[in-house]
Short mmCIF file of C-alpha atoms in Angstrom, two decimals:
data_model
loop_
_atom_site.label_atom_id
_atom_site.label_comp_id
_atom_site.label_asym_id
_atom_site.label_seq_id
_atom_site.Cartn_x
_atom_site.Cartn_y
_atom_site.Cartn_z
CA MET A 1 -56.47 -35.75 6.69
CA ALA A 2 -55.34 -32.84 8.96
CA LEU A 3 -51.34 -32.44 9.02
CA THR A 4 -50.34 -33.65 12.59
CA SER A 5 -48.35 -31.55 15.06
CA GLU A 6 -45.04 -33.38 14.01
CA ARG A 7 -45.56 -33.04 10.79
CA LYS A 8 -45.84 -28.95 10.88
CA ALA A 9 -42.89 -29.07 12.89
CA LEU A 10 -40.89 -30.64 10.34
CA ILE A 11 -41.29 -28.48 8.09
CA TRP A 12 -41.04 -25.68 9.97
CA LYS A 13 -37.71 -27.00 10.51
CA THR A 14 -36.87 -27.11 6.45
CA LEU A 15 -38.59 -23.56 6.53
CA ASN A 16 -35.62 -22.57 8.27
CA GLU A 17 -33.13 -24.88 6.58
CA THR A 18 -33.81 -23.23 3.02
CA ARG A 19 -34.21 -18.92 5.10
CA GLY A 20 -30.41 -18.44 4.51
CA LYS A 21 -29.73 -14.85 4.63
CA ILE A 22 -33.17 -14.20 5.12
CA GLU A 23 -34.96 -12.23 7.70
CA PRO A 24 -38.43 -14.24 9.08
CA ALA A 25 -40.42 -11.53 8.63
CA GLU A 26 -39.76 -11.09 4.84
CA TYR A 27 -39.59 -14.73 4.11
CA LYS A 28 -42.53 -15.07 5.07
CA ASN A 29 -43.45 -13.41 1.54
CA TYR A 30 -41.72 -15.80 -0.01
CA ILE A 31 -42.58 -18.86 1.61
CA PHE A 32 -46.26 -17.74 1.37
CA GLY A 33 -46.62 -16.42 -2.08
CA VAL A 34 -45.51 -19.94 -3.35
CA MET A 35 -47.83 -22.09 -0.95
CA PHE A 36 -50.54 -19.71 -2.23
CA TYR A 37 -49.64 -19.91 -6.43
CA LYS A 38 -49.60 -23.22 -5.53
CA PHE A 39 -53.10 -23.21 -3.59
CA LEU A 40 -54.52 -21.37 -6.36
CA SER A 41 -53.07 -23.53 -9.38
CA GLU A 42 -54.95 -27.04 -7.77
CA LYS A 43 -57.65 -25.50 -7.60
CA ALA A 44 -57.89 -24.25 -10.85
CA GLN A 45 -56.54 -28.23 -12.24
CA LYS A 46 -59.32 -29.29 -10.01
CA TRP A 47 -61.73 -27.21 -11.49
CA LEU A 48 -60.90 -28.11 -15.26
CA LYS A 49 -60.74 -31.40 -14.15
CA THR A 50 -64.46 -31.68 -13.58
CA VAL A 51 -65.42 -29.65 -16.39
CA LEU A 52 -63.01 -30.76 -19.29
CA ARG A 53 -62.26 -34.27 -18.63
CA ASP A 54 -60.19 -35.74 -21.17
CA GLU A 55 -59.64 -32.23 -23.24
CA LYS A 56 -56.63 -30.54 -22.73
CA TRP A 57 -56.64 -27.40 -20.58
CA GLU A 58 -53.64 -26.74 -22.97
CA ASN A 59 -55.72 -27.54 -25.88
CA ILE A 60 -58.47 -25.29 -25.60
CA TRP A 61 -56.50 -22.58 -24.84
CA ASN A 62 -54.82 -22.36 -27.76
CA GLN A 63 -58.18 -22.99 -30.00
CA ASN A 64 -59.34 -20.17 -28.05
CA SER A 65 -57.34 -18.07 -25.50
CA LYS A 66 -59.40 -15.23 -24.70
CA ARG A 67 -61.97 -16.95 -24.64
CA ALA A 68 -60.55 -20.15 -22.37
CA ALA A 69 -60.15 -16.60 -20.34
CA GLU A 70 -63.18 -15.90 -19.61
CA PHE A 71 -63.99 -19.77 -18.71
CA MET A 72 -62.05 -19.96 -16.08
CA GLN A 73 -62.31 -16.54 -14.65
CA LYS A 74 -66.17 -16.56 -14.50
CA LYS A 75 -65.64 -19.32 -11.58
CA LEU A 76 -62.22 -18.21 -9.92
CA GLY A 77 -61.68 -15.40 -10.28
CA TYR A 78 -58.58 -15.33 -12.07
CA VAL A 79 -56.73 -16.98 -15.30
CA ILE A 80 -53.52 -19.75 -14.84
CA ARG A 81 -52.61 -20.75 -18.27
CA PRO A 82 -50.81 -24.29 -19.85
CA GLY A 83 -47.62 -24.06 -18.75
CA ASP A 84 -47.29 -21.37 -15.67
CA MET A 85 -49.02 -24.60 -13.17
CA PHE A 86 -47.65 -25.26 -10.32
CA ILE A 87 -47.46 -28.36 -11.43
CA ASP A 88 -45.39 -27.80 -14.60
CA TRP A 89 -42.60 -25.81 -12.38
CA LYS A 90 -41.94 -29.00 -10.66
CA GLU A 91 -42.04 -30.91 -14.29
CA ALA A 92 -39.42 -28.78 -15.84
CA ILE A 93 -37.54 -28.97 -12.34
CA ASN A 94 -38.05 -32.84 -12.86
CA LYS A 95 -36.39 -32.81 -16.14
CA ASP A 96 -33.68 -30.15 -15.20
CA LYS A 97 -35.46 -27.02 -17.89
CA PHE A 98 -36.98 -25.04 -14.29
CA ASN A 99 -35.03 -20.92 -14.39
CA ILE A 100 -36.81 -18.49 -11.29
CA LEU A 101 -37.69 -16.62 -14.53
CA MET A 102 -40.68 -18.62 -15.07
CA VAL A 103 -42.34 -18.15 -11.72
CA SER A 104 -42.41 -14.53 -12.80
CA GLU A 105 -43.77 -14.85 -16.42
CA ALA A 106 -46.64 -17.14 -14.03
CA LEU A 107 -46.65 -14.00 -12.09
CA THR A 108 -47.35 -11.69 -14.74
CA HIS A 109 -49.49 -12.85 -16.47
CA PHE A 110 -51.79 -14.55 -13.22
CA GLU A 111 -52.42 -10.21 -12.88
CA GLN A 112 -52.96 -9.93 -16.00
CA GLY A 113 -55.27 -12.49 -16.75
CA ILE A 114 -57.86 -11.39 -13.00
CA ARG A 115 -61.13 -10.76 -13.87
CA GLU A 116 -63.64 -7.53 -13.35
CA ASP A 117 -64.57 -7.84 -10.45
CA ALA A 118 -61.74 -10.19 -8.51
CA ARG A 119 -59.66 -7.09 -8.87
CA THR A 120 -60.02 -5.68 -5.43
CA ASN A 121 -58.95 -9.40 -3.37
CA PHE A 122 -55.96 -10.51 -6.33
CA ASN A 123 -54.71 -7.29 -8.05
CA GLY A 124 -50.83 -7.11 -6.13
CA ILE A 125 -51.41 -10.02 -4.04
CA PHE A 126 -48.01 -11.29 -5.41
CA ALA A 127 -46.26 -7.88 -5.17
CA ASP A 128 -44.64 -9.13 -1.30
CA MET A 129 -41.77 -11.42 -3.93
CA ASP A 130 -38.61 -9.97 -4.72
CA LEU A 131 -37.29 -12.32 -7.28
CA THR A 132 -34.80 -10.29 -7.71
CA SER A 133 -33.34 -9.77 -4.76
CA ASN A 134 -29.91 -10.27 -3.26
CA ARG A 135 -31.10 -12.44 -0.34
CA LEU A 136 -32.21 -15.57 -2.56
CA GLY A 137 -28.82 -15.01 -4.17
CA ASN A 138 -26.30 -13.32 -6.19
CA ASN A 139 -27.05 -14.37 -9.60
CA THR A 140 -29.68 -15.55 -11.54
CA GLN A 141 -28.77 -19.51 -11.01
CA THR A 142 -28.02 -19.48 -7.32
CA ARG A 143 -31.56 -17.73 -7.29
CA THR A 144 -33.00 -20.02 -9.17
CA ALA A 145 -31.67 -23.29 -6.30
CA THR A 146 -33.79 -20.89 -4.26
CA MET A 147 -37.24 -21.20 -5.78
CA MET A 148 -35.95 -24.61 -6.80
CA ASP A 149 -35.88 -25.38 -3.16
CA TRP A 150 -38.99 -24.07 -2.45
CA ILE A 151 -40.73 -25.71 -4.55
CA ASN A 152 -39.54 -29.06 -4.20
CA LEU A 153 -40.54 -28.44 -0.42
CA MET A 154 -44.79 -26.49 -1.35
CA ASP A 155 -44.67 -29.80 -3.17
CA LYS A 156 -44.07 -32.26 -0.28
CA ILE A 157 -47.31 -31.11 1.10
CA GLU A 158 -50.14 -32.73 0.26
CA LEU A 159 -53.89 -32.03 0.16
CA ASP A 160 -56.29 -33.86 0.67
CA GLU A 161 -59.84 -33.16 -1.42
CA ASP A 162 -62.55 -33.04 1.69
CA SER A 163 -59.55 -31.04 4.89
CA ASP A 164 -58.51 -27.81 4.65
CA VAL A 165 -54.07 -29.52 4.86
CA LEU A 166 -53.01 -26.09 3.67
CA GLY A 167 -54.70 -23.68 5.80
CA ASP A 168 -53.75 -25.60 8.48
CA LEU A 169 -50.44 -24.79 7.29
CA TYR A 170 -50.93 -21.11 7.02
CA GLU A 171 -52.30 -20.69 10.48
CA TYR A 172 -49.66 -22.53 12.49
CA LEU A 173 -46.89 -21.11 10.37
CA ILE A 174 -48.05 -17.57 10.78
CA GLY A 175 -47.74 -18.63 14.38
CA LYS A 176 -43.98 -19.78 14.00
CA PHE A 177 -43.35 -16.70 12.19
CA ALA A 178 -44.72 -14.69 14.34
CA ALA A 179 -42.87 -16.06 17.52
CA ASN A 180 -39.75 -15.02 15.11
CA SER A 181 -40.20 -11.61 14.17
CA GLY A 182 -40.54 -10.18 17.40
CA ALA A 183 -42.47 -6.46 17.74
CA LYS A 184 -43.34 -6.86 14.30
CA ALA A 185 -45.20 -10.04 14.68
CA GLY A 186 -48.11 -8.08 16.16
CA GLU A 187 -48.10 -5.92 12.72
CA PHE A 188 -50.72 -9.45 11.49
CA TYR A 189 -50.87 -12.31 14.82
CA THR A 190 -53.22 -12.34 16.66
CA PRO A 191 -52.64 -15.99 19.13
CA HIS A 192 -55.71 -18.60 18.28
CA GLN A 193 -55.92 -18.86 22.44
CA VAL A 194 -57.56 -14.64 21.96
CA SER A 195 -58.66 -14.83 19.01
CA ASP A 196 -61.26 -18.45 20.39
CA ILE A 197 -62.40 -16.68 23.07
CA MET A 198 -63.01 -13.32 21.52
CA ALA A 199 -64.76 -16.18 18.45
CA ARG A 200 -66.94 -18.98 21.56
CA ILE A 201 -68.22 -15.17 22.37
CA LEU A 202 -69.59 -13.52 19.61
CA THR A 203 -71.41 -16.05 17.72
CA HIS A 204 -72.90 -17.63 20.99
CA GLY A 205 -76.75 -17.95 20.06
CA LYS A 206 -76.20 -17.11 17.22
CA GLU A 207 -74.58 -20.01 14.74
CA GLU A 208 -77.50 -20.36 12.49
CA ASN A 209 -77.67 -16.54 11.64
CA THR A 210 -77.86 -16.61 7.98
CA PRO A 211 -76.74 -14.75 6.27
CA TYR A 212 -74.08 -14.00 9.08
CA SER A 213 -71.75 -10.49 8.03
CA LEU A 214 -68.05 -10.12 9.98
CA TYR A 215 -66.02 -7.13 10.06
CA ASP A 216 -62.76 -6.00 11.72
CA PRO A 217 -61.05 -2.91 11.16
CA THR A 218 -57.60 -3.51 12.04
CA MET A 219 -57.36 -7.21 10.46
CA GLY A 220 -54.02 -8.15 10.03
CA SER A 221 -53.67 -11.95 8.72
CA GLY A 222 -57.44 -12.69 9.13
CA SER A 223 -57.17 -15.06 11.40
CA LEU A 224 -60.30 -13.50 14.00
CA MET A 225 -62.50 -13.36 11.53
CA LEU A 226 -61.94 -16.69 10.44
CA THR A 227 -61.30 -17.95 13.96
CA THR A 228 -65.51 -16.35 14.94
CA ALA A 229 -66.38 -18.07 11.08
CA SER A 230 -65.48 -21.91 12.42
CA TYR A 231 -68.68 -21.12 14.91
CA MET A 232 -70.72 -20.74 12.45
CA LYS A 233 -72.40 -24.27 11.32
CA ASN A 234 -72.99 -22.91 7.15
CA ALA A 235 -69.27 -21.54 7.94
CA GLY A 236 -68.88 -23.77 4.40
CA VAL A 237 -71.70 -22.69 2.84
CA ARG A 238 -70.97 -20.16 0.25
CA GLY A 239 -72.72 -16.89 0.36
CA SER A 240 -73.66 -17.24 3.77
CA ILE A 241 -70.90 -15.05 5.52
CA LYS A 242 -69.51 -12.21 4.97
CA TYR A 243 -65.59 -11.11 5.54
CA TYR A 244 -65.02 -7.39 5.91
CA GLY A 245 -61.58 -6.47 6.50
CA GLN A 246 -59.25 -2.72 6.31
CA GLU A 247 -55.57 -3.55 6.89
CA TRP A 248 -52.79 0.38 6.41
CA ILE A 249 -50.46 -2.73 6.13
CA THR A 250 -49.73 -3.66 3.21
CA THR A 251 -47.91 -7.01 2.94
CA THR A 252 -49.74 -7.99 6.25
CA PHE A 253 -53.48 -6.48 3.87
CA ASN A 254 -51.32 -9.77 1.27
CA LEU A 255 -50.94 -12.62 4.34
CA ALA A 256 -55.00 -11.92 5.38
CA ARG A 257 -56.07 -12.39 1.21
CA MET A 258 -54.51 -15.36 1.10
CA ASN A 259 -55.12 -16.47 4.69
CA LEU A 260 -58.66 -16.46 3.84
CA MET A 261 -58.89 -18.32 0.19
CA MET A 262 -56.90 -20.74 1.55
CA HIS A 263 -59.48 -21.85 4.19
CA GLY A 264 -61.90 -21.60 1.50
CA VAL A 265 -63.23 -18.46 1.86
CA GLU A 266 -64.51 -18.02 -2.66
CA TYR A 267 -63.52 -14.18 -3.53
CA ASN A 268 -67.22 -13.74 -3.85
CA ASP A 269 -67.39 -13.16 -0.07
CA ILE A 270 -63.71 -11.59 0.43
CA LEU A 271 -64.59 -7.59 0.77
CA LEU A 272 -60.62 -6.04 2.68
CA HIS A 273 -59.81 -2.59 2.10
CA ASN A 274 -55.71 -1.78 1.79
CA ALA A 275 -55.88 1.47 4.02
CA ASP A 276 -55.86 3.94 7.26
CA THR A 277 -58.92 2.69 8.84
CA LEU A 278 -59.03 5.68 11.34
CA ASN A 279 -57.88 8.13 8.25
CA ASN A 280 -60.49 6.22 5.26
CA ASP A 281 -63.76 5.25 7.59
CA TRP A 282 -64.89 1.87 5.35
CA PRO A 283 -66.60 0.25 4.50
CA ASP A 284 -69.10 2.99 3.55
CA GLY A 285 -69.68 5.23 6.92
CA LEU A 286 -69.82 8.97 6.05
CA VAL A 287 -70.12 9.62 2.20
CA ASP A 288 -71.14 12.88 0.72
CA GLY A 289 -72.15 14.34 4.29
CA VAL A 290 -74.18 11.48 4.37
CA ASP A 291 -73.93 9.53 7.58
CA SER A 292 -74.49 6.17 5.99
CA PRO A 293 -72.46 3.02 8.11
CA ARG A 294 -71.93 -0.60 6.82
CA MET A 295 -73.72 -2.23 10.02
CA PHE A 296 -72.62 -5.57 10.98
CA ASP A 297 -73.30 -8.28 12.65
CA ALA A 298 -70.14 -9.19 14.54
CA VAL A 299 -66.61 -6.70 15.71
CA MET A 300 -63.72 -8.03 16.52
CA SER A 301 -59.70 -6.29 15.87
CA ASN A 302 -56.78 -6.12 18.23
CA PRO A 303 -55.87 -2.95 16.96
CA PRO A 304 -51.70 -1.02 17.69
CA TYR A 305 -52.04 -0.21 21.33
CA SER A 306 -51.97 3.50 22.74
CA GLN A 307 -50.99 4.55 18.84
CA LYS A 308 -50.44 8.35 17.45
CA TRP A 309 -52.94 9.56 15.39
CA ASP A 310 -54.16 12.35 13.63
CA ASN A 311 -57.37 14.22 15.70
CA THR A 312 -57.86 17.16 14.53
CA SER A 313 -61.17 18.16 12.83
CA ARG A 314 -62.80 14.63 14.05
CA GLU A 315 -66.14 16.50 16.43
CA ASP A 316 -68.44 16.22 12.93
CA ASP A 317 -67.23 12.50 12.15
CA PRO A 318 -69.92 10.40 13.29
CA ARG A 319 -67.62 7.37 14.90
CA PHE A 320 -65.51 9.56 17.45
CA LYS A 321 -69.48 11.85 18.41
CA VAL A 322 -68.62 10.01 22.04
CA GLY A 323 -65.84 11.60 22.08
CA VAL A 324 -62.04 12.14 19.88
CA ALA A 325 -59.10 10.02 22.01
CA PRO A 326 -56.47 12.37 22.54
CA LYS A 327 -53.93 11.87 20.00
CA THR A 328 -51.78 10.20 21.52
CA LYS A 329 -53.82 7.03 22.69
CA ALA A 330 -55.86 6.19 19.71
CA ASP A 331 -57.48 2.76 21.62
CA TYR A 332 -61.32 4.60 22.26
CA ALA A 333 -60.56 6.12 18.16
CA PHE A 334 -60.02 1.86 16.96
CA LEU A 335 -62.93 1.69 19.29
CA LEU A 336 -65.30 3.93 17.99
CA HIS A 337 -64.88 2.85 14.86
CA GLY A 338 -65.52 -0.39 15.66
CA LEU A 339 -68.69 0.46 17.85
CA TYR A 340 -69.50 2.01 15.03
CA HIS A 341 -70.76 -0.07 12.61
CA LEU A 342 -71.86 -2.60 14.43
CA LYS A 343 -75.93 -3.66 14.40
CA GLN A 344 -78.48 -2.74 16.45
CA ASP A 345 -79.07 -6.38 17.85
CA GLY A 346 -74.62 -7.49 17.15
CA ARG A 347 -71.60 -8.21 19.58
CA MET A 348 -68.87 -6.36 19.36
CA ALA A 349 -64.61 -7.76 21.56
CA ILE A 350 -61.65 -5.42 20.70
CA VAL A 351 -58.31 -5.88 22.63
CA MET A 352 -56.62 -2.92 24.06
CA PRO A 353 -54.68 -3.02 27.26
CA HIS A 354 -55.51 -2.11 31.09
CA GLY A 355 -54.93 1.79 30.07
CA ILE A 356 -58.43 2.79 28.19
CA LEU A 357 -59.51 1.43 31.37
CA PHE A 358 -59.13 3.76 34.36
CA ARG A 359 -57.14 6.57 32.16
CA GLY A 360 -58.09 10.17 32.87
CA GLY A 361 -58.88 13.17 30.30
CA ALA A 362 -60.86 12.65 27.11
CA GLU A 363 -61.00 8.79 27.64
CA GLU A 364 -62.30 9.08 30.98
CA LYS A 365 -65.25 11.09 29.59
CA ILE A 366 -65.34 8.62 26.52
CA ARG A 367 -65.25 5.52 29.09
CA LYS A 368 -68.72 7.27 31.32
CA GLN A 369 -70.17 7.97 28.07
CA LEU A 370 -71.04 4.51 27.62
CA LEU A 371 -71.48 3.39 30.34
CA LEU A 372 -74.75 5.53 31.12
CA SER A 373 -74.81 4.02 27.11
CA HIS A 374 -74.75 1.08 28.29
CA ASN A 375 -72.33 -0.26 25.64
CA ILE A 376 -70.24 -1.84 27.85
CA VAL A 377 -71.15 -6.01 28.12
CA SER A 378 -67.95 -6.96 29.66
CA ILE A 379 -64.00 -6.68 30.48
CA ILE A 380 -61.42 -9.87 30.93
CA GLY A 381 -58.18 -9.58 32.46
CA LEU A 382 -56.46 -12.33 29.95
CA PRO A 383 -52.39 -12.66 31.55
CA ALA A 384 -49.53 -10.90 30.83
CA LYS A 385 -47.49 -11.41 27.93
CA ILE A 386 -49.93 -13.56 26.37
CA PHE A 387 -48.86 -12.32 23.11
CA THR A 388 -45.83 -11.99 21.00
CA ASN A 389 -44.75 -8.98 20.43
CA THR A 390 -45.85 -6.96 23.58
CA SER A 391 -45.02 -8.30 27.64
CA ILE A 392 -47.90 -5.70 27.94
CA PRO A 393 -51.48 -6.82 30.14
CA THR A 394 -54.32 -6.43 28.15
CA ILE A 395 -58.26 -7.16 28.42
CA ILE A 396 -61.02 -8.03 26.34
CA MET A 397 -63.84 -5.84 25.85
CA ILE A 398 -67.85 -7.32 24.77
CA LEU A 399 -69.61 -4.44 23.70
CA GLU A 400 -73.52 -4.48 22.78
CA LYS A 401 -74.68 -1.24 21.44
CA ASN A 402 -78.74 -1.84 21.48
CA ARG A 403 -78.31 -2.94 25.18
CA LYS A 404 -80.92 -2.03 27.87
CA ASN A 405 -79.20 -3.84 31.18
CA ASP A 406 -75.91 -1.36 32.75
CA ASP A 407 -74.39 -4.00 34.73
CA VAL A 408 -71.25 -4.30 33.10
CA LEU A 409 -69.23 -8.59 33.71
CA PHE A 410 -65.57 -8.43 35.12
CA ILE A 411 -63.34 -11.90 35.10
CA ASP A 412 -59.40 -10.88 35.93
CA ALA A 413 -58.40 -14.05 34.08
CA SER A 414 -54.86 -13.02 34.33
CA LYS A 415 -54.01 -15.44 37.04
CA GLU A 416 -53.98 -18.62 35.10
CA PHE A 417 -52.30 -19.86 32.27
CA GLU A 418 -49.45 -21.87 31.51
CA LYS A 419 -45.65 -21.07 30.72
CA GLU A 420 -44.45 -21.32 27.21
CA LYS A 421 -40.70 -20.53 26.83
CA LYS A 422 -40.81 -16.56 27.33
CA ASN A 423 -44.47 -16.74 27.14
CA ASN A 424 -48.34 -16.97 29.31
CA LYS A 425 -50.23 -19.15 27.26
CA LEU A 426 -54.37 -19.71 28.25
CA ARG A 427 -55.19 -23.43 28.52
CA GLU A 428 -58.03 -25.21 26.79
CA ASP A 429 -59.12 -25.60 30.35
CA ASN A 430 -58.84 -22.06 30.82
CA ILE A 431 -60.59 -21.08 26.85
CA VAL A 432 -63.54 -22.50 28.44
CA LYS A 433 -63.77 -21.43 32.01
CA ILE A 434 -63.35 -17.84 30.94
CA VAL A 435 -66.47 -17.81 28.04
CA LYS A 436 -68.61 -19.75 30.66
CA THR A 437 -68.41 -16.94 32.98
CA TYR A 438 -69.19 -14.87 30.70
CA LEU A 439 -72.27 -16.67 29.88
CA ASP A 440 -73.33 -17.63 33.33
CA ARG A 441 -73.00 -13.34 34.31
CA LYS A 442 -72.43 -14.67 37.63
CA ASP A 443 -70.34 -13.45 40.71
CA VAL A 444 -67.11 -16.50 41.18
CA ASP A 445 -64.44 -15.55 44.27
CA LYS A 446 -61.72 -13.81 43.65
CA TYR A 447 -61.97 -14.22 40.15
CA ALA A 448 -65.36 -12.89 38.07
CA HIS A 449 -68.07 -10.19 39.64
CA VAL A 450 -70.81 -8.51 37.97
CA ALA A 451 -71.33 -4.80 39.02
CA THR A 452 -73.89 -2.51 38.81
CA LEU A 453 -74.06 1.02 37.65
CA ASP A 454 -74.51 2.40 40.29
CA GLU A 455 -71.47 0.98 41.68
CA ILE A 456 -69.56 2.13 39.18
CA LYS A 457 -70.38 6.07 39.63
CA GLU A 458 -69.14 5.61 42.73
CA ASN A 459 -65.81 3.97 41.23
CA ASP A 460 -65.91 7.93 39.50
CA TYR A 461 -66.57 5.13 36.61
CA ASN A 462 -63.05 3.79 37.37
CA LEU A 463 -62.74 0.21 35.64
CA ASN A 464 -59.25 -1.23 36.51
CA ILE A 465 -60.19 -4.97 37.23
CA PRO A 466 -59.17 -4.80 40.92
CA ARG A 467 -61.61 -2.80 41.71
CA TYR A 468 -64.00 -4.85 41.17
CA VAL A 469 -62.29 -8.36 41.38
CA ASP A 470 -59.95 -9.31 44.44
CA THR A 471 -57.99 -12.19 44.34
CA PHE A 472 -55.89 -10.89 47.03
CA GLU A 473 -54.88 -13.55 49.21
CA PRO A 474 -54.26 -13.61 52.03
CA GLU A 475 -51.17 -14.97 53.94
CA PRO A 476 -51.13 -18.38 55.93
CA GLU A 477 -51.65 -17.51 59.86
CA ILE A 478 -47.48 -17.89 61.78
CA ASN A 479 -48.40 -20.41 65.01
CA LEU A 480 -45.36 -18.17 67.17
CA VAL A 481 -45.00 -21.56 69.34
CA GLU A 482 -44.07 -22.95 66.81
CA VAL A 483 -41.22 -20.59 64.79
CA ALA A 484 -40.03 -20.44 68.76
CA THR A 485 -39.34 -23.92 69.06
CA GLU A 486 -37.67 -24.26 65.95
CA LEU A 487 -35.61 -21.26 66.79
CA LYS A 488 -34.42 -22.70 69.86
CA ASN A 489 -33.97 -25.75 67.85
CA VAL A 490 -31.43 -24.37 65.57
CA ASP A 491 -29.57 -22.24 68.75
CA GLN A 492 -28.54 -25.40 69.87
CA LYS A 493 -27.87 -26.91 66.78
CA ILE A 494 -25.94 -23.50 66.40
CA GLU A 495 -24.54 -24.23 69.80
CA LYS A 496 -23.33 -27.72 68.87
CA ASN A 497 -22.05 -28.18 65.95
CA MET A 498 -19.76 -25.04 67.00
CA SER A 499 -18.49 -27.18 70.22
CA GLY A 500 -17.55 -30.04 67.59
CA MET A 501 -15.60 -26.89 65.64
CA LEU A 502 -13.81 -25.99 68.49
CA GLU A 503 -12.55 -30.36 69.56
CA MET A 504 -11.44 -29.93 65.91
CA ILE A 505 -9.63 -27.04 65.68
CA ASP A 506 -8.05 -28.36 69.21
CA GLU A 507 -7.05 -31.91 67.75
CA LEU A 508 -4.75 -29.12 64.62
CA THR A 509 -1.00 -28.95 64.33
CA ALA A 510 1.09 -25.69 64.19
CA THR A 511 4.11 -27.10 61.84
CA ASP A 512 5.41 -22.85 63.01
CA ASP A 513 4.87 -19.61 64.16
CA ALA A 514 2.54 -18.47 61.63
CA SER A 515 0.53 -21.18 61.32
CA SER A 516 0.26 -21.37 65.55
CA LYS A 517 -0.38 -18.22 65.10
CA GLN A 518 -3.29 -17.70 62.19
CA LEU A 519 -4.60 -20.65 64.71
CA ASP A 520 -4.68 -18.90 67.65
CA GLN A 521 -7.18 -16.07 65.10
CA PHE A 522 -9.29 -18.63 63.46
CA ARG A 523 -10.22 -20.29 67.10
CA LYS A 524 -10.90 -16.96 68.33
CA ILE A 525 -13.58 -15.98 65.38
CA VAL A 526 -15.28 -19.06 65.67
CA LYS A 527 -15.23 -18.31 69.63
CA GLU A 528 -16.40 -15.14 69.10
CA LEU A 529 -19.03 -16.39 65.86
CA GLY A 530 -20.37 -18.65 69.03
CA LYS A 531 -20.86 -16.04 71.64
CA ASN A 532 -22.92 -13.87 68.78
CA GLU A 533 -25.63 -16.72 67.98
#
């Protein structure tokens, strides 16, 4: 049974009450760390219950710790020792024997007990939890009290074996932390409404593909991959979907690893990398001078917009055969990287700023080549203020690698949304309309247009959406007779009001010479106003 919105809101409220001096961007690292450890611990307990039956994990460990560790590693990829379980922390709290050092030791033991082939998934995943930080408290006692609050809060979240409660909560909290982290939110969060559009388009007609591979070269918290996979009918089948992703920021990379596993993705199906995508092509790519990239069924990305990058000596990089993006704007570099790793029958969706549609120079040359190669399938204009970290309007561009048709579908969805505090939000009906319009691929008055390549050539390969979708709404015609009549009525009302005001002034009396002079001046001014009107 999934968590209700009321329950989620209550958890968020309680989290804020225990945050203290810690900023939201940093606080999330502790909360997600405790939450993830609870997840791993309860997963281990559930598995132990099925395989040990009446035997106790502590007894098995004491008999032969090395063999016991290998026993758990083989199934889970990690080991949690007896006494290090989340439930052990809670029991120590109840007996007034808990100390934050218990958490430190448990995390150290966890790091030591990772299976070799699972190290890329688990190594350093709790590194952002600095348990000695003064922000948790000035001494061990206060830091222990802070940790106890978090453990008690996480303990109240009941997990249903048949539902994805913890993953659902994790996704909700990622959104809440993003909304409270300002510009830093763009490092790890793509609003679900945007992810949903991309996912529905990427998976349409491919819902039953087995196996299916996803790749996000700027994965953030991994939500784009998870949303895309959720539309596949075999999403919960182990080995059916492989998740590939790369992320430059280590803290965000850790968020993604936690996110995928807490949504039930087995570590064997997760292949994530912590590096700079543009400087370190992964996976595969150019190896010892040989071009042998890994290709994927679906590529999705929401890269940083107009980021500076080192574009020197890129002409020989096979990813950028179409052209090299300018050093002040890496937008097309991210796009070409994703397209390079797309299968011949794959589909790609990427979020970009509007500037890539019309800027000149190197970007114009790349855009022209993509059009002549029939790679650009559709351009979808989104509302402004839809992202938590920027107010600029953005687009979703859909691309394919081996496409016969040369037309481009333009959709202007920028004006259909609902306001939510400082941001704009796409409603479900807005999302459905966008996806349906994409699939129908027909003109829709003031909303969508299928432009031929000849039409695009006439516009000098400029893809600015207003050139193709006319959303102009003419002003209503003015009835001059009605306006004249209304003006006449207004004049009559003013004249009548002025007459009434003068009558009231005449009834006023002055008590001295000064008041009399002021009254005469007032009467004169009112008469002048009447004449002017």
